Short mmCIF file of C-alpha atoms in Angstrom, two decimals:
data_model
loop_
_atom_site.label_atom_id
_atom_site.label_comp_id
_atom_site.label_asym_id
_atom_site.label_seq_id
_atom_site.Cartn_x
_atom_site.Cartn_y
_atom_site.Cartn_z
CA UNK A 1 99.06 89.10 90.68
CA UNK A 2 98.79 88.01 94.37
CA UNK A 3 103.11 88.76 94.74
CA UNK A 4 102.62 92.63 93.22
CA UNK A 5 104.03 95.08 96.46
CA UNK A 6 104.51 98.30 94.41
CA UNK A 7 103.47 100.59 91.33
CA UNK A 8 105.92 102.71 90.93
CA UNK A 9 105.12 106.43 90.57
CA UNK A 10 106.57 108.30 88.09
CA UNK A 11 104.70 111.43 89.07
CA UNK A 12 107.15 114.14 90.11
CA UNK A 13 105.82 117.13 92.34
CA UNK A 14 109.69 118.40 92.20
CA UNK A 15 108.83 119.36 88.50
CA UNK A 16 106.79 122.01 89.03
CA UNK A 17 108.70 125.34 88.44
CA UNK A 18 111.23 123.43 86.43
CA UNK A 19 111.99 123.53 82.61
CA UNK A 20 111.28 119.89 82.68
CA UNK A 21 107.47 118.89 82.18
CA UNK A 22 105.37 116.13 84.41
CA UNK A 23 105.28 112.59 82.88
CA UNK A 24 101.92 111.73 81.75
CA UNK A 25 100.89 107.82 81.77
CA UNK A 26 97.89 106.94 80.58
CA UNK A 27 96.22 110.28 80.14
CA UNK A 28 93.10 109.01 78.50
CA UNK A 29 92.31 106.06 80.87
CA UNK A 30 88.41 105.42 82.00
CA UNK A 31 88.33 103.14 84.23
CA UNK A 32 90.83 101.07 86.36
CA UNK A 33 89.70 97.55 87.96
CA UNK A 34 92.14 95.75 90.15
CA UNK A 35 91.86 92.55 91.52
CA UNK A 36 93.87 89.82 93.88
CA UNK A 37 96.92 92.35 94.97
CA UNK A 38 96.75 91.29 98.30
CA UNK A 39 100.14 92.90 99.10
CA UNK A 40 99.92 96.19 96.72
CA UNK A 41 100.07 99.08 99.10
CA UNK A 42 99.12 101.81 97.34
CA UNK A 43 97.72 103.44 93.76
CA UNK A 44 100.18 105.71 92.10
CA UNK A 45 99.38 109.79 92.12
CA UNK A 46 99.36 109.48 88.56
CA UNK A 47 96.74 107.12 88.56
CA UNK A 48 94.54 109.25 91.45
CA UNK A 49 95.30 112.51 90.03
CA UNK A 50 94.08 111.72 86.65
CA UNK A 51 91.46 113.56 85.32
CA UNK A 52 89.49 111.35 83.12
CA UNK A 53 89.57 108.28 85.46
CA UNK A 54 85.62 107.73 86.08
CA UNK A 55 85.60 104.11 87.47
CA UNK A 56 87.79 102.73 89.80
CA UNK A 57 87.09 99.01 91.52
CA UNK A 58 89.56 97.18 93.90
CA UNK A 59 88.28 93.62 94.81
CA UNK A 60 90.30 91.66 96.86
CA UNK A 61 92.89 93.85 97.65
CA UNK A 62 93.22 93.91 101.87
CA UNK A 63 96.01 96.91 101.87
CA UNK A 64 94.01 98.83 98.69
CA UNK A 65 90.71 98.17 100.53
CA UNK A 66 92.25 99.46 104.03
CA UNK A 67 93.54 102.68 102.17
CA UNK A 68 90.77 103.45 100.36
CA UNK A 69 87.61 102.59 102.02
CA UNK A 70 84.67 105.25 101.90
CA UNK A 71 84.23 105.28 105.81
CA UNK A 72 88.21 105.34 107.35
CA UNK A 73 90.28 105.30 104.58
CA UNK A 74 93.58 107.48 104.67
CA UNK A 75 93.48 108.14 101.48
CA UNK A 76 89.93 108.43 100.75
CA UNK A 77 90.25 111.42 99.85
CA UNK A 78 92.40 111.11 97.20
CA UNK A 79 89.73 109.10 94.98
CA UNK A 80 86.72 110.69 96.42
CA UNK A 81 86.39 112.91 92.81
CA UNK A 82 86.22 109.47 90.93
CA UNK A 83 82.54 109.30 90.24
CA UNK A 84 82.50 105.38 89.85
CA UNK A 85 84.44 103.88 92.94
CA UNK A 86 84.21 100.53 94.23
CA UNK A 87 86.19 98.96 96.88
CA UNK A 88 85.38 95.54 98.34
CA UNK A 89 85.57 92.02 98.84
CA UNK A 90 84.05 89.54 96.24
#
């Protein structure tokens, strides 16, 4: 999916202390691979925030790479509780 900018994220902070509850994607997913998203910026918070994800790899993917990276990442941080994470180029 070389062309794929943007996953959009449905995760709301804004409903916390709200009648209305969170919307949960995916809330038994394992393991997330992506690969060849050159231009995909960024991983949704649903997605990082979930609490059963225990792999994560991103090959190929120079703006998900740049992000995420172990050593000067921005968002390292975000993924650093994944237990499985690998983020490289093939």
């Amino acid at each position: 999916m070389p062309d794929w900018e943007e996953w959009e994220d449905y995760y709301n902070d804004n409903y916390y202390g709200t009648t209305k509850p969170p919307i949960i994607i995916m809330p038994s997913l394992r393991s997330l691979e992506i690969e060849w998203c050159p231009r995909l910026k960024a991983l949704p918070n649903y997605i990082l925030q979930n609490s059963t994800l225990r792999t994560l790899q991103i090959h190929c993917c120079n703006l998900l790479e740049q992000r995420y990276n172990k050593e000067r990442g921005e968002d390292w941080y975000k993924i650093s509780h994944i237990s499985h994470v690998v983020v490289k180029r093939r």
